[in-house]
Amino acid sequence: MNAPSCTQTAVLILLGPPGAGKGTQSRALERAFGLIQLSTGDMLRAAVKAGTPAGKAAKAVMEAGGLVSDEIVLGVLAERMSQPDTGRGVILDGFPRTLAQAEALDDLLALRGQCVGAVVSMEVDDETMVARVAGRFTCATCGEGYHETLKPAKMAGTCDICGGTDFTRRADDNAETARARLATYRQQTAPLIGHYEQTGVLMRLDAMQDIAAVSRDLVRMVEPVIRKGRSGGM
Ligand code: AMP
């Protein structure tokens, strides 16, 4: 891998279709390395819930499985990136999703003396992706993610992590919207794989394996990049 030269902390991108496991694996990386997960999907859902102007503009697009405008997404991301806790390094989950966003990210990072350390392309087949998305739900209290068959709670109805008993499902996690989101991914986001291959930071990960095996492979892949970033050599 021919990584570009830049200074400071790790910036990792998890790239992949909905259901590839980006959210689950970002949280595993947070725990393993103390990085901060930045999910633009989570930020937009929070904006929708809070009824902000950005949330109002994003709601219908998200429910249809399309992409929210670059302007809105960049606005919420830049605001979050300006907070000091991101200085230790971040995992971008669901961003960038277009070439224009990738370019805007490079500009944003350049202002901080940072650059993209690694992009992991999480590869799953289409039917697996739809099945994963359609069965998932989240603890409303702590945000831990579950799946009806692939990752059920140890005690049905109770969160393993915080003991909460309220769970939520995303409005766009149904088979029909999942297929629309997959089409959006193939059309607008998948070209980023070639883009990052050219810039020398792409790694490919078999995300069809079970959660623990994907975590193990992912940690092995990104550990050298994170260590290099922290020693100032990225
Ligand atoms: P996610 O939680 O990453 O699956 O995102 C949920 C939805 O939020 C997507 O289907 C998009 O409508 C929107 N969204 C999230 N991130 C982005 C992004 N980087 N660019 C445009 N839309 C986004």
Coordinates of N, CA and C and ligand atoms in Angstrom, one line a residue:
M1 N 0.8 -1.2 0.0 CA 0.0 0.0 0.0 C 0.9 1.3 0.0
N2 N 0.5 2.2 -0.9 CA 1.4 3.4 -1.0 C 0.6 4.6 -0.4
A3 N 0.6 4.6 0.9 CA -0.2 5.6 1.6 C 0.4 7.0 1.4
P4 N -0.4 8.0 1.3 CA 0.1 9.4 1.1 C 0.8 9.9 2.4
S5 N 1.6 10.9 2.3 CA 2.3 11.4 3.5 C 1.5 12.6 4.1
C6 N 1.1 12.4 5.3 CA 0.5 13.6 6.0 C 0.7 13.3 7.5
T7 N 0.4 14.3 8.3 CA 0.7 14.1 9.8 C -0.5 13.8 10.6
Q8 N -0.3 13.5 11.8 CA -1.4 13.3 12.8 C -2.3 12.1 12.6
T9 N -3.1 11.9 13.5 CA -4.1 10.8 13.8 C -4.7 10.1 12.6
A10 N -5.3 9.0 13.0 CA -5.9 8.1 12.0 C -7.2 8.5 11.5
V11 N -7.4 8.5 10.2 CA -8.8 8.7 9.7 C -9.1 7.5 8.8
L12 N -10.0 6.7 9.3 CA -10.4 5.5 8.6 C -11.8 5.7 8.0
I13 N -12.0 5.0 6.8 CA -13.3 5.1 6.2 C -13.8 3.6 6.0
L14 N -15.0 3.3 6.5 CA -15.6 2.1 6.2 C -16.6 2.3 5.0
L15 N -16.3 1.6 3.9 CA -17.1 1.8 2.7 C -17.8 0.4 2.5
G16 N -19.1 0.5 2.1 CA -19.8 -0.7 1.8 C -21.3 -0.4 1.8
P17 N -22.0 -1.3 1.1 CA -23.5 -1.2 1.0 C -24.2 -1.3 2.4
P18 N -25.4 -0.8 2.5 CA -26.2 -1.0 3.7 C -26.1 -2.5 4.1
G19 N -26.0 -2.8 5.4 CA -26.0 -4.2 5.8 C -24.6 -4.8 5.7
A20 N -23.6 -4.1 5.3 CA -22.2 -4.7 5.2 C -21.7 -4.8 6.6
G21 N -22.2 -4.1 7.6 CA -21.7 -4.2 9.0 C -20.9 -3.0 9.4
K22 N -21.0 -1.9 8.7 CA -20.2 -0.7 8.9 C -20.4 -0.2 10.4
G23 N -21.6 -0.1 10.8 CA -21.9 0.4 12.1 C -21.4 -0.5 13.2
T24 N -21.7 -1.8 13.1 CA -21.2 -2.8 14.1 C -19.7 -2.8 14.2
Q25 N -19.1 -2.7 13.0 CA -17.6 -2.8 13.0 C -17.0 -1.5 13.4
S26 N -17.6 -0.4 13.2 CA -17.1 0.9 13.7 C -17.0 0.9 15.2
R27 N -18.1 0.4 15.8 CA -18.1 0.3 17.2 C -17.1 -0.6 17.8
A28 N -16.8 -1.7 17.1 CA -15.7 -2.6 17.5 C -14.4 -1.9 17.4
L29 N -14.2 -1.0 16.4 CA -12.9 -0.3 16.3 C -12.8 0.8 17.4
E30 N -14.0 1.4 17.7 CA -14.0 2.4 18.8 C -13.5 1.8 20.0
R31 N -14.0 0.6 20.3 CA -13.6 -0.1 21.6 C -12.1 -0.5 21.5
A32 N -11.7 -1.0 20.4 CA -10.3 -1.6 20.3 C -9.3 -0.5 20.3
F33 N -9.6 0.7 19.7 CA -8.5 1.7 19.5 C -8.8 3.0 20.1
G34 N -10.0 3.2 20.7 CA -10.4 4.5 21.2 C -10.6 5.6 20.2
L35 N -10.9 5.1 19.0 CA -11.3 6.1 17.9 C -12.7 6.6 18.1
I36 N -13.1 7.6 17.4 CA -14.5 8.1 17.4 C -15.2 7.7 16.2
Q37 N -16.4 7.0 16.3 CA -17.2 6.7 15.2 C -18.0 7.9 14.7
L38 N -17.9 8.3 13.5 CA -18.7 9.3 12.9 C -19.6 8.8 11.9
S39 N -20.9 8.6 12.2 CA -21.9 8.1 11.2 C -22.8 9.2 10.7
T40 N -22.7 9.5 9.4 CA -23.5 10.6 8.9 C -25.0 10.2 9.0
G41 N -25.2 8.9 8.8 CA -26.6 8.4 8.9 C -27.2 8.7 10.3
D42 N -26.4 8.4 11.4 CA -26.8 8.7 12.8 C -27.0 10.2 13.0
M43 N -26.1 11.0 12.4 CA -26.2 12.5 12.6 C -27.5 13.0 11.9
L44 N -27.8 12.4 10.7 CA -29.0 12.9 10.0 C -30.3 12.4 10.7
R45 N -30.2 11.2 11.2 CA -31.4 10.7 12.0 C -31.7 11.5 13.2
A46 N -30.6 12.0 13.9 CA -30.7 12.9 15.0 C -31.3 14.2 14.6
A47 N -30.9 14.7 13.4 CA -31.4 16.0 12.9 C -32.9 15.8 12.6
V48 N -33.3 14.7 12.0 CA -34.7 14.5 11.7 C -35.5 14.5 13.0
K49 N -35.0 13.7 14.0 CA -35.7 13.6 15.2 C -35.9 15.0 15.9
A50 N -34.8 15.8 15.8 CA -34.8 17.1 16.5 C -35.6 18.1 15.7
G51 N -36.0 17.8 14.4 CA -36.8 18.7 13.6 C -36.0 19.9 13.1
T52 N -34.6 19.8 13.0 CA -33.8 20.9 12.5 C -34.1 21.2 11.0
P53 N -33.7 22.3 10.5 CA -33.9 22.5 9.0 C -33.2 21.4 8.2
A54 N -32.0 21.0 8.6 CA -31.3 20.0 7.9 C -32.1 18.7 8.0
G55 N -32.7 18.4 9.1 CA -33.5 17.2 9.3 C -34.7 17.2 8.5
K56 N -35.4 18.3 8.4 CA -36.6 18.5 7.6 C -36.3 18.2 6.2
A57 N -35.2 18.8 5.7 CA -34.9 18.6 4.3 C -34.4 17.2 4.0
A58 N -33.9 16.5 5.0 CA -33.3 15.1 4.7 C -34.4 14.0 4.8
K59 N -35.4 14.2 5.6 CA -36.3 13.1 6.0 C -36.9 12.3 4.8
A60 N -37.5 13.0 3.8 CA -38.1 12.2 2.7 C -37.1 11.5 1.9
V61 N -36.0 12.1 1.7 CA -34.9 11.5 0.8 C -34.4 10.2 1.5
M62 N -34.3 10.3 2.8 CA -33.8 9.1 3.6 C -34.8 8.0 3.5
E63 N -36.1 8.4 3.7 CA -37.1 7.3 3.6 C -37.3 6.7 2.3
A64 N -36.8 7.4 1.2 CA -36.9 6.8 -0.1 C -35.6 6.1 -0.5
G65 N -34.6 6.1 0.4 CA -33.4 5.4 0.1 C -32.4 6.1 -0.8
G66 N -32.6 7.5 -1.0 CA -31.7 8.3 -1.8 C -30.6 8.9 -1.0
L67 N -29.9 9.8 -1.6 CA -28.8 10.5 -0.9 C -29.2 11.9 -0.6
V68 N -29.0 12.3 0.6 CA -29.2 13.7 1.1 C -28.1 14.5 0.4
S69 N -28.5 15.8 0.2 CA -27.5 16.7 -0.6 C -26.2 16.8 0.1
D70 N -25.1 16.9 -0.7 CA -23.8 17.0 -0.2 C -23.7 18.2 0.8
E71 N -24.4 19.3 0.5 CA -24.3 20.5 1.3 C -24.8 20.2 2.7
I72 N -25.9 19.5 2.8 CA -26.4 19.2 4.2 C -25.5 18.2 4.9
V73 N -25.1 17.2 4.2 CA -24.2 16.2 4.9 C -22.9 16.8 5.3
L74 N -22.3 17.6 4.4 CA -21.0 18.2 4.8 C -21.2 19.1 5.9
G75 N -22.3 19.8 6.0 CA -22.6 20.7 7.1 C -22.6 20.0 8.4
V76 N -23.3 18.8 8.5 CA -23.4 18.1 9.8 C -22.1 17.5 10.1
L77 N -21.4 17.0 9.1 CA -20.1 16.3 9.4 C -19.0 17.3 9.8
A78 N -18.9 18.5 9.1 CA -17.9 19.5 9.5 C -18.1 20.0 10.9
E79 N -19.4 20.1 11.3 CA -19.7 20.6 12.7 C -19.2 19.6 13.7
R80 N -19.5 18.3 13.4 CA -19.0 17.2 14.3 C -17.5 17.1 14.4
M81 N -16.9 17.3 13.2 CA -15.4 17.1 13.1 C -14.7 18.3 13.8
S82 N -15.4 19.4 14.1 CA -14.8 20.5 14.7 C -14.7 20.3 16.2
Q83 N -15.3 19.2 16.7 CA -15.2 19.0 18.2 C -13.9 18.3 18.6
P84 N -13.4 18.7 19.7 CA -12.0 18.2 20.0 C -11.8 16.7 20.2
D85 N -12.9 16.0 20.5 CA -12.7 14.5 20.7 C -12.3 13.8 19.4
T86 N -12.5 14.5 18.3 CA -12.1 13.8 17.0 C -10.6 13.8 16.7
G87 N -9.9 14.5 17.6 CA -8.4 14.7 17.4 C -7.7 13.4 17.6
R88 N -8.3 12.4 18.3 CA -7.6 11.1 18.5 C -7.7 10.2 17.2
G89 N -8.5 10.6 16.3 CA -8.7 9.8 15.1 C -10.2 9.3 15.0
V90 N -10.6 9.2 13.8 CA -12.0 8.9 13.5 C -12.2 7.7 12.6
I91 N -13.4 7.1 12.7 CA -13.8 6.1 11.7 C -15.1 6.7 11.1
L92 N -15.0 6.9 9.8 CA -16.1 7.5 9.1 C -17.0 6.3 8.6
D93 N -18.2 6.3 9.0 CA -19.2 5.3 8.7 C -20.3 5.9 7.8
G94 N -20.3 5.5 6.6 CA -21.4 6.1 5.7 C -21.0 7.4 5.0
F95 N -19.8 7.8 5.1 CA -19.3 9.0 4.5 C -17.8 8.8 4.1
P96 N -17.4 9.2 2.9 CA -18.1 9.8 1.9 C -19.0 8.8 1.1
R97 N -20.0 9.3 0.4 CA -20.9 8.4 -0.4 C -20.8 8.9 -1.9
T98 N -20.2 10.0 -2.2 CA -20.0 10.4 -3.6 C -18.6 10.9 -3.8
L99 N -18.2 11.0 -5.1 CA -16.8 11.5 -5.3 C -16.7 13.0 -4.8
A100 N -17.8 13.8 -5.0 CA -17.7 15.2 -4.5 C -17.5 15.2 -3.0
Q101 N -18.2 14.3 -2.3 CA -17.9 14.2 -0.8 C -16.5 13.8 -0.5
A102 N -16.0 12.9 -1.3 CA -14.6 12.4 -1.0 C -13.6 13.6 -1.2
E103 N -13.9 14.4 -2.2 CA -13.0 15.6 -2.5 C -13.2 16.6 -1.3
A104 N -14.4 16.8 -0.9 CA -14.6 17.8 0.2 C -14.0 17.3 1.5
L105 N -14.0 16.0 1.7 CA -13.3 15.4 2.9 C -11.8 15.7 2.8
D106 N -11.2 15.5 1.7 CA -9.8 15.8 1.6 C -9.5 17.2 1.9
D107 N -10.3 18.1 1.5 CA -10.1 19.5 1.8 C -10.3 19.8 3.3
L108 N -11.3 19.2 3.9 CA -11.6 19.4 5.3 C -10.4 18.9 6.1
L109 N -9.9 17.7 5.7 CA -8.8 17.1 6.5 C -7.5 17.9 6.3
A110 N -7.3 18.4 5.1 CA -6.1 19.1 4.8 C -5.9 20.3 5.7
L111 N -7.1 20.9 6.0 CA -7.1 22.1 7.0 C -6.6 21.7 8.3
R112 N -6.7 20.4 8.7 CA -6.3 19.9 10.0 C -5.0 19.2 9.9
G113 N -4.3 19.2 8.8 CA -3.0 18.5 8.6 C -3.2 17.0 8.6
Q114 N -4.4 16.5 8.2 CA -4.7 15.1 8.2 C -5.0 14.6 6.8
C115 N -5.0 13.3 6.6 CA -5.5 12.8 5.3 C -6.1 11.4 5.6
V116 N -6.7 10.8 4.6 CA -7.3 9.5 4.8 C -6.2 8.5 5.0
G117 N -6.3 7.7 6.1 CA -5.2 6.7 6.3 C -5.5 5.4 5.7
A118 N -6.8 5.0 5.7 CA -7.2 3.7 5.1 C -8.7 3.7 4.8
V119 N -9.0 3.1 3.7 CA -10.4 2.9 3.3 C -10.6 1.4 3.2
V120 N -11.6 0.9 4.0 CA -11.8 -0.6 4.0 C -13.1 -0.8 3.2
S121 N -13.1 -1.5 2.1 CA -14.3 -1.8 1.4 C -14.8 -3.1 1.9
M122 N -16.0 -3.0 2.5 CA -16.6 -4.2 3.2 C -17.5 -4.9 2.1
E123 N -17.2 -6.1 1.7 CA -17.8 -6.7 0.5 C -18.8 -7.8 1.0
V124 N -20.1 -7.6 0.6 CA -21.2 -8.5 0.8 C -22.0 -8.7 -0.4
D125 N -22.7 -9.9 -0.6 CA -23.5 -10.0 -1.8 C -24.9 -9.4 -1.5
D126 N -25.6 -9.1 -2.6 CA -26.9 -8.3 -2.4 C -27.9 -9.0 -1.6
E127 N -28.2 -10.3 -1.7 CA -29.2 -10.9 -0.9 C -28.9 -10.9 0.6
T128 N -27.6 -11.1 0.9 CA -27.2 -11.1 2.3 C -27.5 -9.7 2.9
M129 N -27.2 -8.7 2.1 CA -27.3 -7.3 2.6 C -28.8 -7.0 2.9
V130 N -29.7 -7.5 2.0 CA -31.2 -7.2 2.2 C -31.6 -7.9 3.5
A131 N -31.2 -9.2 3.7 CA -31.6 -10.0 4.8 C -31.1 -9.4 6.1
R132 N -29.8 -8.9 6.1 CA -29.2 -8.3 7.3 C -30.0 -7.0 7.7
V133 N -30.3 -6.2 6.7 CA -31.0 -4.9 7.0 C -32.4 -5.1 7.5
A134 N -33.1 -6.1 6.9 CA -34.5 -6.3 7.2 C -34.7 -6.8 8.6
G135 N -33.6 -7.4 9.2 CA -33.8 -8.0 10.6 C -33.2 -7.2 11.7
R136 N -32.7 -6.0 11.4 CA -32.0 -5.4 12.5 C -32.8 -4.4 13.3
F137 N -32.4 -4.2 14.5 CA -33.0 -3.3 15.5 C -32.0 -2.8 16.5
T138 N -32.3 -1.7 17.2 CA -31.3 -1.0 18.0 C -31.9 -0.8 19.4
C139 N -31.0 -0.9 20.4 CA -31.4 -0.5 21.8 C -31.7 1.0 21.8
A140 N -32.8 1.4 22.2 CA -33.2 2.9 22.2 C -32.4 3.6 23.3
T141 N -31.9 2.9 24.3 CA -31.2 3.6 25.4 C -29.7 3.8 25.1
C142 N -29.0 2.7 24.6 CA -27.5 2.9 24.4 C -27.1 2.8 23.0
G143 N -28.0 2.4 22.1 CA -27.7 2.4 20.7 C -27.0 1.1 20.2
E144 N -26.9 0.1 21.1 CA -26.3 -1.2 20.7 C -27.2 -1.8 19.6
G145 N -26.5 -2.3 18.5 CA -27.3 -2.9 17.4 C -27.5 -4.4 17.6
Y146 N -28.7 -4.9 17.1 CA -29.0 -6.3 17.2 C -29.6 -6.8 15.9
H147 N -29.7 -8.1 15.7 CA -30.4 -8.7 14.5 C -31.2 -9.9 15.0
E148 N -32.4 -10.0 14.4 CA -33.3 -11.1 14.9 C -32.6 -12.4 14.9
T149 N -31.9 -12.8 13.9 CA -31.2 -14.1 13.9 C -29.7 -14.1 14.0
L150 N -29.1 -13.1 13.5 CA -27.6 -13.0 13.4 C -27.0 -12.6 14.8
K151 N -27.8 -11.7 15.5 CA -27.2 -11.2 16.7 C -28.4 -10.8 17.7
P152 N -29.1 -11.9 18.1 CA -30.2 -11.6 19.1 C -29.7 -11.2 20.4
A153 N -30.5 -10.5 21.2 CA -30.1 -10.2 22.6 C -30.0 -11.5 23.4
K154 N -29.1 -11.6 24.4 CA -28.9 -12.9 25.1 C -30.2 -13.2 25.8
M155 N -30.9 -12.2 26.4 CA -32.2 -12.4 27.0 C -33.2 -11.6 26.2
A156 N -34.1 -12.3 25.5 CA -35.0 -11.6 24.6 C -35.6 -10.4 25.2
G157 N -35.6 -9.2 24.6 CA -36.3 -8.0 25.1 C -35.4 -7.2 26.0
T158 N -34.2 -7.6 26.3 CA -33.3 -6.8 27.2 C -32.0 -6.6 26.6
C159 N -31.5 -5.4 26.6 CA -30.2 -5.1 26.0 C -29.1 -5.7 26.8
D160 N -28.2 -6.4 26.1 CA -27.0 -7.1 26.7 C -26.1 -6.0 27.4
I161 N -26.0 -4.8 26.8 CA -25.1 -3.9 27.3 C -25.6 -3.0 28.4
C162 N -26.8 -2.5 28.3 CA -27.3 -1.5 29.3 C -28.5 -2.0 30.1
G163 N -29.1 -3.1 29.7 CA -30.3 -3.6 30.3 C -31.6 -2.9 29.9
G164 N -31.5 -2.0 28.9 CA -32.7 -1.3 28.5 C -33.7 -2.3 27.8
T165 N -34.9 -1.9 27.8 CA -35.9 -2.8 27.3 C -36.7 -2.1 26.1
D166 N -36.3 -0.9 25.7 CA -36.9 -0.3 24.5 C -36.0 -0.4 23.3
F167 N -36.6 -0.9 22.2 CA -35.8 -1.1 21.0 C -36.5 -0.3 19.9
T168 N -35.7 0.1 18.9 CA -36.2 0.9 17.8 C -35.8 0.2 16.5
R169 N -36.6 0.4 15.4 CA -36.2 0.0 14.1 C -36.1 1.2 13.2
R170 N -35.2 1.3 12.3 CA -35.1 2.4 11.4 C -36.2 2.4 10.4
A171 N -36.7 3.6 10.0 CA -37.8 3.6 9.1 C -37.4 3.1 7.7
D172 N -36.1 3.2 7.4 CA -35.6 2.7 6.1 C -35.1 1.3 6.1
D173 N -35.3 0.6 7.2 CA -34.8 -0.8 7.3 C -35.9 -1.8 6.9
N174 N -36.4 -1.7 5.7 CA -37.4 -2.7 5.2 C -36.8 -3.1 3.8
A175 N -37.3 -4.3 3.3 CA -36.7 -4.9 2.1 C -36.8 -4.0 0.9
E176 N -37.9 -3.2 0.8 CA -38.1 -2.4 -0.4 C -37.1 -1.2 -0.4
T177 N -37.0 -0.5 0.8 CA -36.1 0.6 0.8 C -34.7 0.1 0.8
A178 N -34.4 -1.0 1.4 CA -33.1 -1.6 1.3 C -32.6 -1.8 -0.1
R179 N -33.5 -2.2 -1.0 CA -33.1 -2.4 -2.4 C -32.9 -1.1 -3.1
A180 N -33.6 -0.1 -2.7 CA -33.4 1.3 -3.3 C -32.1 1.8 -2.8
R181 N -31.7 1.5 -1.5 CA -30.5 2.0 -1.0 C -29.3 1.3 -1.6
L182 N -29.5 0.0 -1.9 CA -28.5 -0.7 -2.6 C -28.2 -0.2 -4.0
A183 N -29.3 0.2 -4.7 CA -29.1 0.7 -6.1 C -28.4 2.1 -6.0
T184 N -28.7 2.9 -5.0 CA -28.1 4.2 -4.8 C -26.6 3.9 -4.6
Y185 N -26.3 2.9 -3.7 CA -24.9 2.6 -3.4 C -24.1 2.2 -4.7
R186 N -24.7 1.3 -5.5 CA -24.0 0.8 -6.7 C -23.7 2.0 -7.6
Q187 N -24.7 2.9 -7.8 CA -24.6 4.0 -8.7 C -23.7 5.1 -8.3
Q188 N -23.8 5.5 -7.0 CA -23.1 6.7 -6.6 C -22.0 6.5 -5.7
T189 N -22.0 5.4 -4.9 CA -20.9 5.2 -3.9 C -19.8 4.2 -4.4
A190 N -20.2 3.2 -5.0 CA -19.3 2.1 -5.4 C -18.1 2.7 -6.2
P191 N -18.3 3.8 -7.1 CA -17.1 4.3 -7.8 C -16.0 4.8 -6.9
L192 N -16.3 5.0 -5.6 CA -15.3 5.4 -4.7 C -14.2 4.3 -4.4
I193 N -14.6 3.1 -4.7 CA -13.7 2.0 -4.5 C -12.5 2.1 -5.4
G194 N -12.8 2.4 -6.7 CA -11.8 2.6 -7.7 C -11.0 3.9 -7.4
H195 N -11.7 4.9 -6.9 CA -11.0 6.2 -6.6 C -10.0 5.9 -5.5
Y196 N -10.4 5.2 -4.4 CA -9.4 5.0 -3.3 C -8.3 4.0 -3.7
E197 N -8.7 3.1 -4.6 CA -7.7 2.2 -5.1 C -6.5 2.9 -5.7
Q198 N -6.9 3.9 -6.5 CA -5.9 4.8 -7.2 C -5.1 5.6 -6.3
T199 N -5.7 6.0 -5.2 CA -4.9 6.9 -4.3 C -4.1 6.0 -3.3
G200 N -4.2 4.7 -3.4 CA -3.3 3.7 -2.7 C -3.7 3.4 -1.2
V201 N -5.0 3.7 -0.9 CA -5.4 3.5 0.5 C -6.4 2.4 0.7
L202 N -6.8 1.7 -0.4 CA -7.9 0.8 -0.3 C -7.5 -0.6 0.2
M203 N -8.3 -1.1 1.1 CA -8.2 -2.5 1.5 C -9.5 -3.2 1.4
R204 N -9.5 -4.5 0.9 CA -10.8 -5.2 0.7 C -11.0 -6.2 1.8
L205 N -12.2 -6.2 2.4 CA -12.5 -7.1 3.5 C -13.7 -8.0 3.2
D206 N -13.6 -9.3 3.4 CA -14.7 -10.2 3.2 C -15.7 -10.0 4.3
A207 N -16.8 -9.3 4.1 CA -17.8 -9.0 5.1 C -18.9 -10.0 5.2
M208 N -18.8 -11.1 4.4 CA -19.8 -12.1 4.5 C -19.6 -13.0 5.7
Q209 N -18.5 -13.0 6.3 CA -18.2 -13.8 7.5 C -19.0 -13.4 8.7
D210 N -19.0 -14.2 9.8 CA -19.7 -13.7 10.9 C -19.1 -12.5 11.6
I211 N -19.8 -11.9 12.5 CA -19.4 -10.6 13.1 C -18.0 -10.7 13.7
A212 N -17.7 -11.7 14.5 CA -16.4 -11.8 15.1 C -15.3 -12.0 14.2
A213 N -15.5 -12.8 13.1 CA -14.4 -13.0 12.1 C -14.1 -11.7 11.3
V214 N -15.2 -11.0 11.0 CA -15.0 -9.7 10.3 C -14.2 -8.7 11.2
S215 N -14.6 -8.7 12.5 CA -13.9 -7.8 13.4 C -12.4 -8.2 13.5
R216 N -12.1 -9.5 13.6 CA -10.7 -9.9 13.8 C -9.9 -9.5 12.5
D217 N -10.5 -9.7 11.3 CA -9.7 -9.4 10.1 C -9.6 -7.8 10.0
L218 N -10.6 -7.1 10.4 CA -10.6 -5.7 10.3 C -9.5 -5.1 11.2
V219 N -9.5 -5.5 12.5 CA -8.5 -5.0 13.4 C -7.1 -5.3 12.9
R220 N -6.9 -6.5 12.4 CA -5.6 -6.8 11.8 C -5.2 -5.9 10.7
M221 N -6.1 -5.6 9.9 CA -5.9 -4.7 8.7 C -5.5 -3.3 9.1
V222 N -6.3 -2.7 10.0 CA -6.1 -1.3 10.3 C -5.1 -1.0 11.4
E223 N -4.8 -2.0 12.2 CA -3.9 -1.7 13.3 C -2.6 -1.0 12.9
P224 N -1.9 -1.5 11.9 CA -0.6 -0.8 11.5 C -0.9 0.6 11.1
V225 N -2.0 0.9 10.4 CA -2.3 2.3 10.0 C -2.5 3.2 11.2
I226 N -3.3 2.7 12.2 CA -3.6 3.5 13.4 C -2.3 3.7 14.1
R227 N -1.4 2.7 14.3 CA -0.2 2.9 15.0 C 0.7 3.9 14.3
K228 N 0.8 3.8 13.0 CA 1.6 4.7 12.2 C 1.1 6.2 12.4
G229 N -0.2 6.3 12.3 CA -0.9 7.6 12.5 C -0.5 8.2 13.8
R230 N -0.6 7.4 14.9 CA -0.3 7.9 16.2 C 1.1 8.2 16.5
S231 N 2.0 7.5 15.7 CA 3.4 7.9 15.9 C 3.8 9.1 15.0
G232 N 2.8 9.6 14.3 CA 3.1 10.8 13.5 C 3.6 10.6 12.2
G233 N 3.6 9.3 11.8 CA 4.2 9.0 10.5 C 3.3 8.8 9.3
M234 N 2.1 9.2 9.4 CA 1.1 8.9 8.3 C 1.2 10.0 7.2
Ligands
AMP1 P1 -26.9 5.0 6.9 O1 -27.2 5.1 8.3 O2 -25.4 5.3 6.6 O3 -27.4 3.8 6.2 O4 -27.6 6.3 6.2 C1 -29.0 6.4 6.2 C2 -29.5 7.3 5.1 O5 -29.0 8.6 5.5 C3 -29.0 7.1 3.7 O6 -29.8 6.1 3.0 C4 -29.0 8.4 3.1 O7 -30.3 8.8 2.8 C5 -28.6 9.3 4.3 N1 -27.1 9.5 4.3 C6 -26.2 9.1 5.3 N2 -25.0 9.4 5.0 C7 -25.0 10.1 3.8 C8 -24.1 10.7 3.0 N3 -22.7 10.6 3.3 N4 -24.5 11.3 1.9 C9 -25.8 11.4 1.5 N5 -26.8 10.8 2.3 C10 -26.4 10.2 3.4

